[in-house]
Tab-separated table of C-alpha atoms in Angstrom:
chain	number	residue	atom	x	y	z
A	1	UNK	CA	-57.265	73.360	-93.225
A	2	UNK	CA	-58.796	73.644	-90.585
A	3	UNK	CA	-62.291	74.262	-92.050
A	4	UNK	CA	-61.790	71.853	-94.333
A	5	UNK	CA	-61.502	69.157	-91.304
A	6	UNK	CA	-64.421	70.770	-89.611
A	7	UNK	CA	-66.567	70.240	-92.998
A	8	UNK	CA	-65.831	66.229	-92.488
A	9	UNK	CA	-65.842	65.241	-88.926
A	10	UNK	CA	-62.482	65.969	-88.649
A	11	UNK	CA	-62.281	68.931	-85.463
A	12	UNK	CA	-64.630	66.110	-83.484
A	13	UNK	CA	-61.766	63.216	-84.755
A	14	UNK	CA	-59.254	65.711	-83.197
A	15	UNK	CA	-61.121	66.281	-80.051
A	16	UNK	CA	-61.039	63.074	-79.248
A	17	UNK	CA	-57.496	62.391	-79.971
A	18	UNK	CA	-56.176	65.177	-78.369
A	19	UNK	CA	-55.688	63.386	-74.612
A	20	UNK	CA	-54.088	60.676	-76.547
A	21	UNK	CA	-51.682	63.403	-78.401
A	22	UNK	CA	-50.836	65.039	-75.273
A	23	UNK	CA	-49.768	61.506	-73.774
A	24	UNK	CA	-48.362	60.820	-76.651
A	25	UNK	CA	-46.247	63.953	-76.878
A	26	UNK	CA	-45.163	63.778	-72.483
A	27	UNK	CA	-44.157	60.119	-73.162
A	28	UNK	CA	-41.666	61.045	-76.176
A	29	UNK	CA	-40.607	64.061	-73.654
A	30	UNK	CA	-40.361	61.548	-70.500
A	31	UNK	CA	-38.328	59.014	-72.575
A	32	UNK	CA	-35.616	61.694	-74.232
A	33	UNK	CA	-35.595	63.188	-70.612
A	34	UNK	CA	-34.812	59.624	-69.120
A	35	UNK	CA	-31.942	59.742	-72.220
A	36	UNK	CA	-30.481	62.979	-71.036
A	37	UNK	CA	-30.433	61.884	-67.184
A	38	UNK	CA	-28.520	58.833	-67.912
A	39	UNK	CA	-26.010	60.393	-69.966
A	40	UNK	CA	-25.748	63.116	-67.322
A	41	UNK	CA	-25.028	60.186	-64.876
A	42	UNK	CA	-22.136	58.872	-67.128
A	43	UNK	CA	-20.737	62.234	-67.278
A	44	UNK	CA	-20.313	62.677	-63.671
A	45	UNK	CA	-18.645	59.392	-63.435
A	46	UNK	CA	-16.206	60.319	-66.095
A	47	UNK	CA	-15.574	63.975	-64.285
A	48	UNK	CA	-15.616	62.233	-60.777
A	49	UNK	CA	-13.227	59.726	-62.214
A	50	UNK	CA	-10.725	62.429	-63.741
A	51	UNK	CA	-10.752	64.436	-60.332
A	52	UNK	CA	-9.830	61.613	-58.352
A	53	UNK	CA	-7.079	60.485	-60.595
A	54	UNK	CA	-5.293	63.972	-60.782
A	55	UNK	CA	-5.965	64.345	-57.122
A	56	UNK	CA	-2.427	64.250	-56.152
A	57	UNK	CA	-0.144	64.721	-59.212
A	58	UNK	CA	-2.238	67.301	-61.323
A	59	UNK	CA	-4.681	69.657	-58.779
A	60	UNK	CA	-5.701	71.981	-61.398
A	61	UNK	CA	-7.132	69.114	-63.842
A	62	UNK	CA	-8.634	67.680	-61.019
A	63	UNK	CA	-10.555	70.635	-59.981
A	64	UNK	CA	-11.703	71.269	-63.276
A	65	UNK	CA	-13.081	68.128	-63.684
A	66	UNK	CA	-14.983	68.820	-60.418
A	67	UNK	CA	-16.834	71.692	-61.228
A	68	UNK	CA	-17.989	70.014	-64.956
A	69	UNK	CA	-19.196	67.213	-61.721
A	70	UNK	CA	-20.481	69.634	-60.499
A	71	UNK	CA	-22.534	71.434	-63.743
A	72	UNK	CA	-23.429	68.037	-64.778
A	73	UNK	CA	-24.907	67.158	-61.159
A	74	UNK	CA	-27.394	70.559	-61.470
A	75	UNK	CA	-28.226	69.563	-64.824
A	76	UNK	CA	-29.090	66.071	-63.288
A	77	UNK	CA	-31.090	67.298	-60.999
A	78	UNK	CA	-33.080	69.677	-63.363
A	79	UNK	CA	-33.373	67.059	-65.342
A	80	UNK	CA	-34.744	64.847	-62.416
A	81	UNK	CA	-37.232	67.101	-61.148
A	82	UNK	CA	-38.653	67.710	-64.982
A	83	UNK	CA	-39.401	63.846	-65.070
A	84	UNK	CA	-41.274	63.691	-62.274
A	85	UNK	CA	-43.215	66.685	-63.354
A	86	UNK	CA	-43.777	65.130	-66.755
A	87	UNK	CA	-44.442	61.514	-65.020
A	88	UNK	CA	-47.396	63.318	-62.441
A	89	UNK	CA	-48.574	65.055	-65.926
A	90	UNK	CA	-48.754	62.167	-67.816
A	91	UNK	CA	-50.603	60.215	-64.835
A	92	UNK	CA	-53.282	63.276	-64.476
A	93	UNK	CA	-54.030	63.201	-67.938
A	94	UNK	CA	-54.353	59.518	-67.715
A	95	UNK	CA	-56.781	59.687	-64.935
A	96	UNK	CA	-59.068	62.503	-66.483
A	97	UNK	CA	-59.286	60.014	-70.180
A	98	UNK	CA	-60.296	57.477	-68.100
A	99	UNK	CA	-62.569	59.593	-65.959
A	100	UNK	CA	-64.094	60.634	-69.564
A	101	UNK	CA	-63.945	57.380	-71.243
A	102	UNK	CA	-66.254	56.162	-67.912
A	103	UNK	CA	-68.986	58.423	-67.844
A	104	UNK	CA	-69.240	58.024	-71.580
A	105	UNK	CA	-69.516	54.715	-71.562
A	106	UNK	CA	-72.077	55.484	-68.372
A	107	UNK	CA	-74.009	57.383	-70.456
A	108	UNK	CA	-74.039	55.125	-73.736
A	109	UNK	CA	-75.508	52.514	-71.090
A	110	UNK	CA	-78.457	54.762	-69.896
A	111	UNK	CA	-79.255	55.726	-73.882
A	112	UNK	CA	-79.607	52.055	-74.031
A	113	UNK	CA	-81.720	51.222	-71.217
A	114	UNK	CA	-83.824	54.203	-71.929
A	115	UNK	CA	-84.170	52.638	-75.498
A	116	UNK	CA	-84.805	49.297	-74.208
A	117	UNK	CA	-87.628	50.056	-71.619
A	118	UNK	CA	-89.141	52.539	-74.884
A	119	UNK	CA	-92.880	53.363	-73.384
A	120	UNK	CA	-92.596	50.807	-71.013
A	121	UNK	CA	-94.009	51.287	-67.544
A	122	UNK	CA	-95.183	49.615	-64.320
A	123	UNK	CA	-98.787	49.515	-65.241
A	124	UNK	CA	-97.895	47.932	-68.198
A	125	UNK	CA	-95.864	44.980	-66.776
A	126	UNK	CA	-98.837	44.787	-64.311
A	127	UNK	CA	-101.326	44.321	-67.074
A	128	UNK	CA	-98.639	41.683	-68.635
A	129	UNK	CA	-98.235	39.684	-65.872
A	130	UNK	CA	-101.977	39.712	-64.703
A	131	UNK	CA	-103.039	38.352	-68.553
A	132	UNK	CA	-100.259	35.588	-68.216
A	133	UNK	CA	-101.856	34.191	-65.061
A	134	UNK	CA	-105.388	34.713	-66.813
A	135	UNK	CA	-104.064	32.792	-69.643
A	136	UNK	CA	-102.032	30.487	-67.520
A	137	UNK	CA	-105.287	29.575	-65.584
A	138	UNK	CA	-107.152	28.990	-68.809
A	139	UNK	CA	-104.353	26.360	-69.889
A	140	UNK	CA	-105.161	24.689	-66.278
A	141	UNK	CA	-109.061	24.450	-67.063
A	142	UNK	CA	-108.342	23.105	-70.321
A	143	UNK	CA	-106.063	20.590	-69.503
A	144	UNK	CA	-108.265	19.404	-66.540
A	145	UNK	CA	-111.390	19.070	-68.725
A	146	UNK	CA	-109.647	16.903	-71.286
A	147	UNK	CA	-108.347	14.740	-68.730
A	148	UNK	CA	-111.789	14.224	-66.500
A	149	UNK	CA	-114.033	13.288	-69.260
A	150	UNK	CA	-113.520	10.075	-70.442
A	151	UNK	CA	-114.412	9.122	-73.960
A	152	UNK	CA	-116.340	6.565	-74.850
A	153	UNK	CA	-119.033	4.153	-72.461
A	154	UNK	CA	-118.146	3.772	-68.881
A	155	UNK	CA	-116.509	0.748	-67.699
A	156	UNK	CA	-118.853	-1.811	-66.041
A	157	UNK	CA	-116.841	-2.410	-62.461
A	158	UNK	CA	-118.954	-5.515	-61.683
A	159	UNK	CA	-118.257	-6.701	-64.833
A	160	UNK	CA	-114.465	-6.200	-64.243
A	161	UNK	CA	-114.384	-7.968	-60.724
A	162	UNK	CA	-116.205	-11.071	-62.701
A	163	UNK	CA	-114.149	-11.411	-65.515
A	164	UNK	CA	-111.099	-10.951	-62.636
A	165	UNK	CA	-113.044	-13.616	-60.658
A	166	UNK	CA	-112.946	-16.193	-63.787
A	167	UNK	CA	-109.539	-15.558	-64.265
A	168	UNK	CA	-108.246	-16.401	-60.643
A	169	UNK	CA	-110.876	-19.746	-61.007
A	170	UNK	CA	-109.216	-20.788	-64.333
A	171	UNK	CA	-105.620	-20.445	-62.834
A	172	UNK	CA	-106.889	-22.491	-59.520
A	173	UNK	CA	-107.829	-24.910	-61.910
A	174	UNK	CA	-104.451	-25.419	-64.006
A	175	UNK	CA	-102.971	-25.863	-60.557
A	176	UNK	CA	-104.779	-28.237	-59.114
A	177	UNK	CA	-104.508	-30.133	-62.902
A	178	UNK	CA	-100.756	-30.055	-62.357
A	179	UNK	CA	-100.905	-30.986	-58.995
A	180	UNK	CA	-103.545	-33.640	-59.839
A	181	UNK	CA	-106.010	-32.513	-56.916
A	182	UNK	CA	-109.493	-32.136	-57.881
A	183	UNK	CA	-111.709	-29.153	-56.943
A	184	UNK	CA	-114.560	-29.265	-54.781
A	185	UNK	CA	-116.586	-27.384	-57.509
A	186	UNK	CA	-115.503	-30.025	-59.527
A	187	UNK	CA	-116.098	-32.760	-57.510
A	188	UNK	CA	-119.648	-31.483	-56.947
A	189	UNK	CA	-120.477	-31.230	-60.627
A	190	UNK	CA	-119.049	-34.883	-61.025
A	191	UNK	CA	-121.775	-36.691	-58.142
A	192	UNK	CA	-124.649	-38.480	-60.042
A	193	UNK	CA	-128.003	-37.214	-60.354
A	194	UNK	CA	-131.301	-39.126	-59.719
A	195	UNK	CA	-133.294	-40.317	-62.303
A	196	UNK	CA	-130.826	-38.100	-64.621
A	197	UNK	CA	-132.457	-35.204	-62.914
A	198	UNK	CA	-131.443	-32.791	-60.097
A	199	UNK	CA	-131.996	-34.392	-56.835
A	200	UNK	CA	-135.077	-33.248	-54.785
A	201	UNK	CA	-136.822	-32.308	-51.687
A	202	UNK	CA	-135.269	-31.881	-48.319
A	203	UNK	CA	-131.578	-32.586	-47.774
A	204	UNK	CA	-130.675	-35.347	-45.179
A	205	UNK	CA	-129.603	-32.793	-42.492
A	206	UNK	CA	-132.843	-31.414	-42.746
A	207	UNK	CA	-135.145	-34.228	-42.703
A	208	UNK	CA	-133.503	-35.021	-39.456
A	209	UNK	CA	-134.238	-31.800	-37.658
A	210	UNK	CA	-137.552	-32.014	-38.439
A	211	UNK	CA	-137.934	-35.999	-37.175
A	212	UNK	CA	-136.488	-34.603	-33.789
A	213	UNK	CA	-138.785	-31.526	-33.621
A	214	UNK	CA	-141.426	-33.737	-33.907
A	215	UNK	CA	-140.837	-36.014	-31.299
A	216	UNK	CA	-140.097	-33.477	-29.213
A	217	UNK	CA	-143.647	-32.410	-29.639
A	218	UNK	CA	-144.984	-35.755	-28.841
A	219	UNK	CA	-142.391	-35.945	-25.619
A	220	UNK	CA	-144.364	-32.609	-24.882
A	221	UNK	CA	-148.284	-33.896	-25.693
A	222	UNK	CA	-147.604	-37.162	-23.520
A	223	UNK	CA	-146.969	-35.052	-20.117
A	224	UNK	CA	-149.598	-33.210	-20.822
């Protein structure tokens, strides 16, 4: 039979049972052990219990039942010191499966890290990283070379601050229609012109400047 298990897997299955057997096996031990103590216990009572009721009428019963106290009590106490020897077994055998189970599950972790990292190296993360910040980089340039070239003409500024100019005029003008003040621009445009034409020659303030410059000048010829 034996063979036969070999030729399917089954001396490996067995292997690998066999901690859980022997626990198996010290537990069923430990518990009929733990059966046998108690009952040894009862016994005792009962013999204890005899003894001290035939004390004083019946000596002869009452040492008998002593000394099966007495068999019971090193029975007990065989029986005693073989569960704590199966109890440290059982706890040893406990301790080396999980000892086992550990470093098999330790070494199931570094089959799988050495799978993961494959042919990987430090060179090659070097290389990775150092193309990411190339690329990275690149994404940069592009993005600031869409952004900086506008498309289409150029805006005219001093055509902006005009039109903004016109604006601001035309709202002055709704407020001072609602208010019902007239411009000064407007008031300008509304004085008459002469001879329905624009007015000129020299303005008033200038003809007089020149009238006093040039009596000044005569002031000057007649001290001479």
């Amino acid at each position: 039979m034996s063979g036969v298990w070999g030729w399917f897997g089954g001396g490996a299955a067995q292997k690998k049972d066999s901690p859980k057997n022997a626990i198996l096996d010290l537990r069923s031990q430990l518990d009929m052990l733990q059966k046998r103590e108690k009952h040894l216990t009862t016994q005792m009572n009962e013999q204890d219990a005899i003894a001290r009721k035939n004390v004083n009428t019946n000596k002869n019963a009452a040492k008998a039942a002593l000394k099966r106290k007495k068999a019971h009590e090193h029975s007990l106490e065989q029986t005693a010191a073989q569960i704590g020897t199966l109890e440290q077994q059982i706890n040893a055998i406990e301790s080396a499966n999980i000892n086992r189970e550990t470093l098999a599950a330790m070494q199931r972790a570094g089959e799988a890290m050495k799978q993961i990292h494959g042919k990987l190296t430090v060179d090659k993360v070097d290389e990775t990283m150092a193309q990411l910040q190339e690329q990275n980089a690149l994404s940069e340039e592009i993005v600031n070379a869409i952004t900086s070239n506008q498309i289409g003409e150029p805006i005219d500024e001093e055509e902006l601050d005009e039109e903004l100019e016109a604006m601001q005029q035309e709202q002055l003008d709704e407020q001072m229609l609602k208010t019902g003040t007239v411009p000064v621009a407007d008031s300008l445009n509304r004085m008459p012109a002469v001879a329905n034409g624009e007015i000129k020659g020299k303005t008033p303030v200038a003809e007089e400047d020149d009238e006093e410059a040039e009596l000044r000048k005569l002031q000057a010829e007649m001290a001479m």
